[in-house]
XYZ file of C-alpha atoms in Angstrom:
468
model
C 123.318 71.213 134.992
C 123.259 73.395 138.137
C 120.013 75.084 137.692
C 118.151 71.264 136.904
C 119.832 70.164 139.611
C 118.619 72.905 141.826
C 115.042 72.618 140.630
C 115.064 68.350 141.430
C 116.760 69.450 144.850
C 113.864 69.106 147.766
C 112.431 72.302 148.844
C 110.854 70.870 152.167
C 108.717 67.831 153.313
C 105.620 67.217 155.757
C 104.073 63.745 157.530
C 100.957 63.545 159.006
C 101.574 61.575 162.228
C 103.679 58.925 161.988
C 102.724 58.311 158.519
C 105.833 58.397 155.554
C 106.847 61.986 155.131
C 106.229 63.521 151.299
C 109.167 65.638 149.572
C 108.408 68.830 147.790
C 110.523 70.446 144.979
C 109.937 73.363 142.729
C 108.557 72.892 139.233
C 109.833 74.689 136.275
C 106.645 77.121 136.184
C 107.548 77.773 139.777
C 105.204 75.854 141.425
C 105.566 73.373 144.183
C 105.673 69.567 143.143
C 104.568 67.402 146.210
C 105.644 63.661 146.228
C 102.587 61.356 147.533
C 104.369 58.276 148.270
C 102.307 55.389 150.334
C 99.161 56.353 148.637
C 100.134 54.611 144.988
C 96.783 51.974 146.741
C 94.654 54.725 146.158
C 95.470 56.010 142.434
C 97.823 58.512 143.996
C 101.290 57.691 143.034
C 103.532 60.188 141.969
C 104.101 63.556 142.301
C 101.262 66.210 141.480
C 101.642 69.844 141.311
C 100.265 72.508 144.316
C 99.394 75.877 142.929
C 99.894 79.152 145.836
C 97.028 79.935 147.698
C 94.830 81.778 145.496
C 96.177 81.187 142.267
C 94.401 78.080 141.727
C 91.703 77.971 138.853
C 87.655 77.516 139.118
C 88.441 77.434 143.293
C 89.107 73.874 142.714
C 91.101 71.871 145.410
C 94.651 70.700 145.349
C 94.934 67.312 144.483
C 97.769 67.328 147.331
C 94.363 68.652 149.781
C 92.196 65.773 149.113
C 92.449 62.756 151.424
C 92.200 58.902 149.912
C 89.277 57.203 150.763
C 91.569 55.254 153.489
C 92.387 58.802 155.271
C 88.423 60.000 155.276
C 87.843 56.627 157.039
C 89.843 56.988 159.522
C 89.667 60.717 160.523
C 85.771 59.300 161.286
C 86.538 56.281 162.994
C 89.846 56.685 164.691
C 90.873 59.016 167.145
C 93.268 61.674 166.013
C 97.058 60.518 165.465
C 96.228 57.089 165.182
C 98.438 54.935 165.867
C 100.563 57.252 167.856
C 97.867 58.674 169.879
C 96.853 55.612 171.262
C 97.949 52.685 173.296
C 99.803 49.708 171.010
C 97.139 47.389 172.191
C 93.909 49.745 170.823
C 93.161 48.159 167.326
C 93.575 44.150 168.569
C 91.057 45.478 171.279
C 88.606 47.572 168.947
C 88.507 44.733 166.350
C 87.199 41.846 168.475
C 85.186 44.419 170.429
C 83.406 45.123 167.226
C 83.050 41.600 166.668
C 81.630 41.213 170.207
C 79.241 44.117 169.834
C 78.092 42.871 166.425
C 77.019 39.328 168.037
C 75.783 41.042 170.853
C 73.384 43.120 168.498
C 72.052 39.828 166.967
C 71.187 38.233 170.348
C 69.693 41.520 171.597
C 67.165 41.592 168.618
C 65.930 37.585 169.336
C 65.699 38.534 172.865
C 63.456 41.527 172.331
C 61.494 39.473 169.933
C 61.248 37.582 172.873
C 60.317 39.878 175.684
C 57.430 41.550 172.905
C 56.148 38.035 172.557
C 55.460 37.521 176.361
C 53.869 41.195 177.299
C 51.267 39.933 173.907
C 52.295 41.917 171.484
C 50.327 40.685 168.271
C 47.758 38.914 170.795
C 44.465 40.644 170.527
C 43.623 38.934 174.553
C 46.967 40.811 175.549
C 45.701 43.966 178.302
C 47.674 47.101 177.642
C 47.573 47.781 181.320
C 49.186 44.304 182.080
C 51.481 44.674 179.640
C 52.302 48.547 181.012
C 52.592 47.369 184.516
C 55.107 44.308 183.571
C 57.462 46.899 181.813
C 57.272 49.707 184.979
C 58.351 46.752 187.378
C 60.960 45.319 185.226
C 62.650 48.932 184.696
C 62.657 49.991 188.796
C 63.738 46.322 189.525
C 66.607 47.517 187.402
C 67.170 51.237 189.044
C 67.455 50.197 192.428
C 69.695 47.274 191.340
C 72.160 49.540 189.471
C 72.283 51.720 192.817
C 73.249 49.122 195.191
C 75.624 47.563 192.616
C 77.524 51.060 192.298
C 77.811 50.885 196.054
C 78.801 47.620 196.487
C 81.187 47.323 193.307
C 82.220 50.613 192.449
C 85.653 51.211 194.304
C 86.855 47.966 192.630
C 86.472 48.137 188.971
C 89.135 50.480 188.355
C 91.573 48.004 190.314
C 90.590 44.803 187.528
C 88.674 46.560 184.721
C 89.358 43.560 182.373
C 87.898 40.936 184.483
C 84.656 43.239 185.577
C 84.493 43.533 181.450
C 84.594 40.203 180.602
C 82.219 39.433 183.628
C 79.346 42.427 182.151
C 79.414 40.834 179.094
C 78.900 37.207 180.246
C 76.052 38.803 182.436
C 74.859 40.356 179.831
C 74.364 36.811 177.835
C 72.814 35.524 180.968
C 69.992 38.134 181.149
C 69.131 37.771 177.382
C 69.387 34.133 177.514
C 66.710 34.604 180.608
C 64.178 36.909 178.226
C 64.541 34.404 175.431
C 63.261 31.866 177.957
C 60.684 34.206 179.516
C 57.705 33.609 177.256
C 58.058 29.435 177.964
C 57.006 30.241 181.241
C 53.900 32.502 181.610
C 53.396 32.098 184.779
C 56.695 33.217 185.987
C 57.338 36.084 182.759
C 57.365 38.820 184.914
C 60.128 37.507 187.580
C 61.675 36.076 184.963
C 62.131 39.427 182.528
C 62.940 41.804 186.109
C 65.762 39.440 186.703
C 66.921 39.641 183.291
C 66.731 43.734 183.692
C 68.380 43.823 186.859
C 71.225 42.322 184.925
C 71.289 44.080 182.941
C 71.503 47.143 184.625
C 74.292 45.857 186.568
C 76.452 45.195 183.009
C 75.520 48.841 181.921
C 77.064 49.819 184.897
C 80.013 47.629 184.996
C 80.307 47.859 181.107
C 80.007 51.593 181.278
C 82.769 51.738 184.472
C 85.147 49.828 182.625
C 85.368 51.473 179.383
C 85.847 54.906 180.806
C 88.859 52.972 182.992
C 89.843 51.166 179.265
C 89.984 54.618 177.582
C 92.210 55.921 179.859
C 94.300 53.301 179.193
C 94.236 53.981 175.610
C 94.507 57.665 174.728
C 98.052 58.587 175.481
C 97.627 62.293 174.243
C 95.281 63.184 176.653
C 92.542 62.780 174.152
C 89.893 60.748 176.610
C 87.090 62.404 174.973
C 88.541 61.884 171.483
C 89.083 57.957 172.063
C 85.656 57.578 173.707
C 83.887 59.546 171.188
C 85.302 56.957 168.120
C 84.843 54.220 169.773
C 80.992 55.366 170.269
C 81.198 55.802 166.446
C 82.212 52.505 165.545
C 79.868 50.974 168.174
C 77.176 52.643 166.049
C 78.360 51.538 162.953
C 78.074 47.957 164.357
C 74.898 48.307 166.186
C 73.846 49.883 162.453
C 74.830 46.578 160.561
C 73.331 44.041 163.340
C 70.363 45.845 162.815
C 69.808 45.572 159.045
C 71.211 41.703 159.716
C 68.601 41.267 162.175
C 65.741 42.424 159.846
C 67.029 39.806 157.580
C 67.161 36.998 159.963
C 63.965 37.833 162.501
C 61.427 36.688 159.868
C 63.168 33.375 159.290
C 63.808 32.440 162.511
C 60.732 33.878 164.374
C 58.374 30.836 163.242
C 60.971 28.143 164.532
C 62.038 28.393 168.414
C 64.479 25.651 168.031
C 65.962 27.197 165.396
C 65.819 30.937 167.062
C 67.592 29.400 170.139
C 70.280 27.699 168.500
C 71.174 30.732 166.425
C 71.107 32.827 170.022
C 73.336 29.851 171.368
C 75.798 30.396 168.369
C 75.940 34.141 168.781
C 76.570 33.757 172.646
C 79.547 31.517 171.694
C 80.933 33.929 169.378
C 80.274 36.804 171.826
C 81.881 35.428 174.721
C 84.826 34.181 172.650
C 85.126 37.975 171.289
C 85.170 38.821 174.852
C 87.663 36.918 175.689
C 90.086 37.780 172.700
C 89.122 41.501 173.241
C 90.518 41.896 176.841
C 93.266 39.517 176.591
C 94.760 42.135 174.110
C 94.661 44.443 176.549
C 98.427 45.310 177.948
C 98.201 47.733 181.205
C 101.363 48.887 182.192
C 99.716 49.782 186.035
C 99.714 47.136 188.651
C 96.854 45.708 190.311
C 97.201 43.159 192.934
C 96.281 40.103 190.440
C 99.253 41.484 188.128
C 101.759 42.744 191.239
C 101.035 39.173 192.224
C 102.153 37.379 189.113
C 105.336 39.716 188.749
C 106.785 39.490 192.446
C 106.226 35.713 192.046
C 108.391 35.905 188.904
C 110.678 37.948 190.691
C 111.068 35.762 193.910
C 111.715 32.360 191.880
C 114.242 33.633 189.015
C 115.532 37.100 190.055
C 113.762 39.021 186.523
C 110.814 41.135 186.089
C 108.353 40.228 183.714
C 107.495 42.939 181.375
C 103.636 43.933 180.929
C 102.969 42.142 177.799
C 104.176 38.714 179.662
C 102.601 39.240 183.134
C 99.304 40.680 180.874
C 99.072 37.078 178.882
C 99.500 35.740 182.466
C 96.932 37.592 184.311
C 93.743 35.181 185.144
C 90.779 36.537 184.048
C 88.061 33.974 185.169
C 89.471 33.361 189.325
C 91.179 37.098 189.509
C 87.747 37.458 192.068
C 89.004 34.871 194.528
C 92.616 35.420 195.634
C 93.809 33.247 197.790
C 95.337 35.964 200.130
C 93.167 38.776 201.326
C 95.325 41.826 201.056
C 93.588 45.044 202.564
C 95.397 48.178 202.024
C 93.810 51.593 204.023
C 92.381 49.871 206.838
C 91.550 51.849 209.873
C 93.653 51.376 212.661
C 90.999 50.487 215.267
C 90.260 47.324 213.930
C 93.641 46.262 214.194
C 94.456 47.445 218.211
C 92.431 48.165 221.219
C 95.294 48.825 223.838
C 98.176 50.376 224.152
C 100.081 47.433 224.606
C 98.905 46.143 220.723
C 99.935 49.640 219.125
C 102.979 49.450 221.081
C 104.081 45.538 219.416
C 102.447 46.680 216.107
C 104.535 49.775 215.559
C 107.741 48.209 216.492
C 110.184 47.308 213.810
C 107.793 49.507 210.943
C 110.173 52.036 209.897
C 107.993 52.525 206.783
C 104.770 54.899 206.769
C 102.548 51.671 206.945
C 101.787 49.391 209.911
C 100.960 45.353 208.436
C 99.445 42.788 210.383
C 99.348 39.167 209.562
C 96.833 36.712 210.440
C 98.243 32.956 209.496
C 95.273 31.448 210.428
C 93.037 33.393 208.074
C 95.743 33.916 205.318
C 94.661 37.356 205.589
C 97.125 40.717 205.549
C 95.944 44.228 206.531
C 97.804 47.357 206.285
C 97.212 50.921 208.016
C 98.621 53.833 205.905
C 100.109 57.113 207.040
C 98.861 60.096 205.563
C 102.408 60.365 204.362
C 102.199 57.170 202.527
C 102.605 57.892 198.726
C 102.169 55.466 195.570
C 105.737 53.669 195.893
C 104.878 53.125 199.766
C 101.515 51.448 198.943
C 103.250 49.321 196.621
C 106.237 48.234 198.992
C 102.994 47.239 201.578
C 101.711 45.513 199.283
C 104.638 43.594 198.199
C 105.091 42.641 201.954
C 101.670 41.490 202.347
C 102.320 39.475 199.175
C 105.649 38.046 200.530
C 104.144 36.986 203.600
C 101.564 35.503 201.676
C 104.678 33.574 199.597
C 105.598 31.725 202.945
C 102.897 29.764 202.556
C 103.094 28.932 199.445
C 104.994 26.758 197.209
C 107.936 27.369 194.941
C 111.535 28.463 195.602
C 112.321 31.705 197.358
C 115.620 33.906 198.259
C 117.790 32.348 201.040
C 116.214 34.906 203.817
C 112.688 33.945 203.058
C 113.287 30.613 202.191
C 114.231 30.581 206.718
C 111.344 32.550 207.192
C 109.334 30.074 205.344
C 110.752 27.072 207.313
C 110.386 29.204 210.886
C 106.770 29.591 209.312
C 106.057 25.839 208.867
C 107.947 25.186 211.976
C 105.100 25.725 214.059
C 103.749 28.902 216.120
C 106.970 29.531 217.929
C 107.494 32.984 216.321
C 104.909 35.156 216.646
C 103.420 36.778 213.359
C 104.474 40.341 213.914
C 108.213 38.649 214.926
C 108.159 37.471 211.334
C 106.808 40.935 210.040
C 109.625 42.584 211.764
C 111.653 40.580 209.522
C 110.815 40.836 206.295
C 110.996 44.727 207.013
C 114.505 43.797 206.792
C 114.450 41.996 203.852
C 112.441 44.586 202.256
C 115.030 47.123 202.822
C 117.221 44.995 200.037
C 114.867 43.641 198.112
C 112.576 46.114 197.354
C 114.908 49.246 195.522
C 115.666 46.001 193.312
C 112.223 45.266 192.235
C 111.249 48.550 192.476
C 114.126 49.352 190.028
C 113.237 46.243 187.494
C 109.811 47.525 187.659
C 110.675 50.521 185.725
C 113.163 49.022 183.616
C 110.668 46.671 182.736
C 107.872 49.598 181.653
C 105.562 49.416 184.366
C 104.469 52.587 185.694
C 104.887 53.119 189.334
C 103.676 56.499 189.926
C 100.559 54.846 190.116
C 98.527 51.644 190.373
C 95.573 50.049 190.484
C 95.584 48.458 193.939
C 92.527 48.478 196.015
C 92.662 50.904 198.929
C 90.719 51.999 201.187
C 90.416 55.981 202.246
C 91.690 55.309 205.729
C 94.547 57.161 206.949
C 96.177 57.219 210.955
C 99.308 58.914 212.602
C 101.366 57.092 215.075
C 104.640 57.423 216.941
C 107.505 56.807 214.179
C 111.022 56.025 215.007
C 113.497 58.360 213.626
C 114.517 56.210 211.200
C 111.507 55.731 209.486
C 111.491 56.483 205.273
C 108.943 58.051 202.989
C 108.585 56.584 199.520
């Protein structure tokens, strides 16, 4: 009874990942007996025996070394260590992106149809020259126009990748919606189609911006290349499928327009609704100012922290362009001062390495950073710019701002860096709170995604003054 209960005792066990681990015992020939639980889907169930290396017969594999179908899939199509190598929110996101991608691959293939059509392919009148010169000037229109949108856009799709994502796609629709239309109008096809390119240029860029920002999101293992390189993979695989769907559906729809453009309208619907799923799944635990703004307002009316998965459902994704406060963080300091006098009343009271000033009038806050300033400082100046922002705004507040907030309405009697001075103060308490409820809560504050500028000054500090 000993010995068979030795031999049924388990020898040792393995996982792959986070996957159920496998016992292994001996057999009675002295061989080792692995368990394959989880894979009874697959035919697998049961234990099966492993032979030592080298003893096996014909050089035939282990049927413990084989993967299940379900395994081979995913070694090609998700990154290593799925799920644990990724962010929670990665398959919600890759399944309606494939989804998007696959409707997007349908409307591409009507609007080249389209675009063909107009330069006269299958027209035996059509001039190859015409046609060579339309295509030249539709692709620089688009160079120079993915240039100047680098420069002017750039710096600030790292700071609200999901609405710069949704807004490439939507841009995207726009500019195959305008190729589509193209060949209606002859006389205006080639305006028409380097429109359409240049905005298309300006979603490969802002598509191609915000993934690389998404994926670093996502891989959690430092596996950026890994991550990127699957979801390449399974963009393929759709792109594959729309096209052998599109060589299915071009010949019946190409004889109808009416018909072509209300299948184009339905796949636009779909796409954009994809969209919209796909980055609302998203869950970044870095702050921008859209999300900073949602959780200090939280914070202010009931005392709690929202976690990211709340403030995330939260964020607004179609008006997070527009806020109604301009915050500016790493603004130079001559554009705030020109005498001594002004450095003199905007250094008072800032014990913190950032100076703020507040224009009421313009609802607009600017901050000047010291070189010293480090992540949790640029958060605490933007907090205050978003608390001064709070006075004029509705909804309750602590005691101490609710007076500010009254002083505010008041009328002009205080001057705005009087009322600066003072939330410094209430800062001082506040802020190790929300600072502290902000980790609690799983956000990361070691870094954010706030907008700043690469302007730094020095100025004379009071001894006092803290560094974050």
């Amino acid at each position: 009874m000993a010995e068979g209960a030795s031999r049924e005792a388990q020898l040792c066990s393995e996982q792959f990942g986070s996957g159920a681990a496998r016992g292994c015992r001996a057999a009675a020939d002295g061989s080792l007996q692995w368990e394959a639980r989880g894979w009874s889907w697959w035919g697998f169930s049961g234990a099966f025996p492993v032979r030592p290396e080298g003893r096996d017969e014909g050089g035939a594999g282990a049927p413990g070394t084989s993967s299940p179908p379900l395994s081979g899939l995913q070694a090609v199509f998700l990154p290593q260590g799925f799920p644990d190598s990724v962010s929670p929110d990665y398959l919600p996101y890759q399944l309606w992106d494939s989804v998007q991608a696959f409707a997007s691959s349908l409307s591409g293939s009507l609007a080249t149809q389209a675009v063909l059509l107009g330069i006269g392919v299958g027209n035996a009148k059509a001039s190859v020259s015409a046609a060579t010169a339309t295509w030249l000037v539709k692709d620089s229109t688009g160079m120079l126009g993915r240039i100047v949108f680098a420069w002017w856009k750039g710096s600030k799709l790292d700071c609200n990748a999901k609405q710069w994502r949704l807004f490439a796609d939507i841009l995207n629709d726009v500019a195959m919606f305008l190729e589509i239309m193209a060949p209606i109008y002859p006389i205006c096809f080639t305006m028409t189609v380097c429109t359409s390119n240049l905005a298309k240029c300006i979603v490969s860029v802002a598509g191609g911006a915000t993934r690389a920002a998404l994926t670093m999101h996502q891989a959690r293992r430092n596996n950026m290349a890994d991550v990127s390189a699957k979801d390449s993979s399974q963009e393929t695989l759709v792109n594959l499928a729309g096209l052998l769907v599109s060589l299915l559906m071009l010949p019946l729809v190409s004889g109808c327009p009416s018909f072509s453009l209300g299948c184009f309208f339905f796949l636009t619907a779909l796409h954009i609704y994809a969209n919209y799923r796909a980055v609302r799944a998203l869950v970044m635990e870095t702050l921008n100012e859209g999300r900073l703004r949602l959780v200090l307002k939280h914070f202010l009316q009931r005392g709690e922290v929202l976690d990211p998965t709340s403030a995330n459902q939260m964020e607004p994704l179609w008006t997070g362009f527009w806020p109604s406060l301009s915050l500016s963080l790493g603004v130079p300091l001559h554009r705030l001062i020109s005498s001594v006098f002004e450095l003199q009343q905007l250094v008072e009271g800032h014990q913190e390495p950032y100076l703020l000033c507040w224009d009421q009038s313009r609802n607009r806050v600017q901050v000047v950073l010291s070189q010293m300033a480090g992540p949790e400082t640029i958060l605490r100046a933007a907090t205050h710019g978003l608390v001064l922002g709070a006075l004029q705004g509705d909804g309750p507040l602590p005691g101490e701002l609710e007076e500010l907030r009254n002083q505010v309405r008041a009328g002009p009697e205080k001057d705005s860096w009087v009322i600066v001075k003072e939330i410094h103060q209430v800062l001082d308490k506040l802020f190790p709170k929300f600072l502290k409820g902000l980790q609690d809560a799983g956000w990361q504050t070691e870094k954010h995604q706030l907008e700043v500028d690469e302007w730094r000054a020095t100025w004379p500090l009071s001894p006092e003054k803290k560094v974050l």
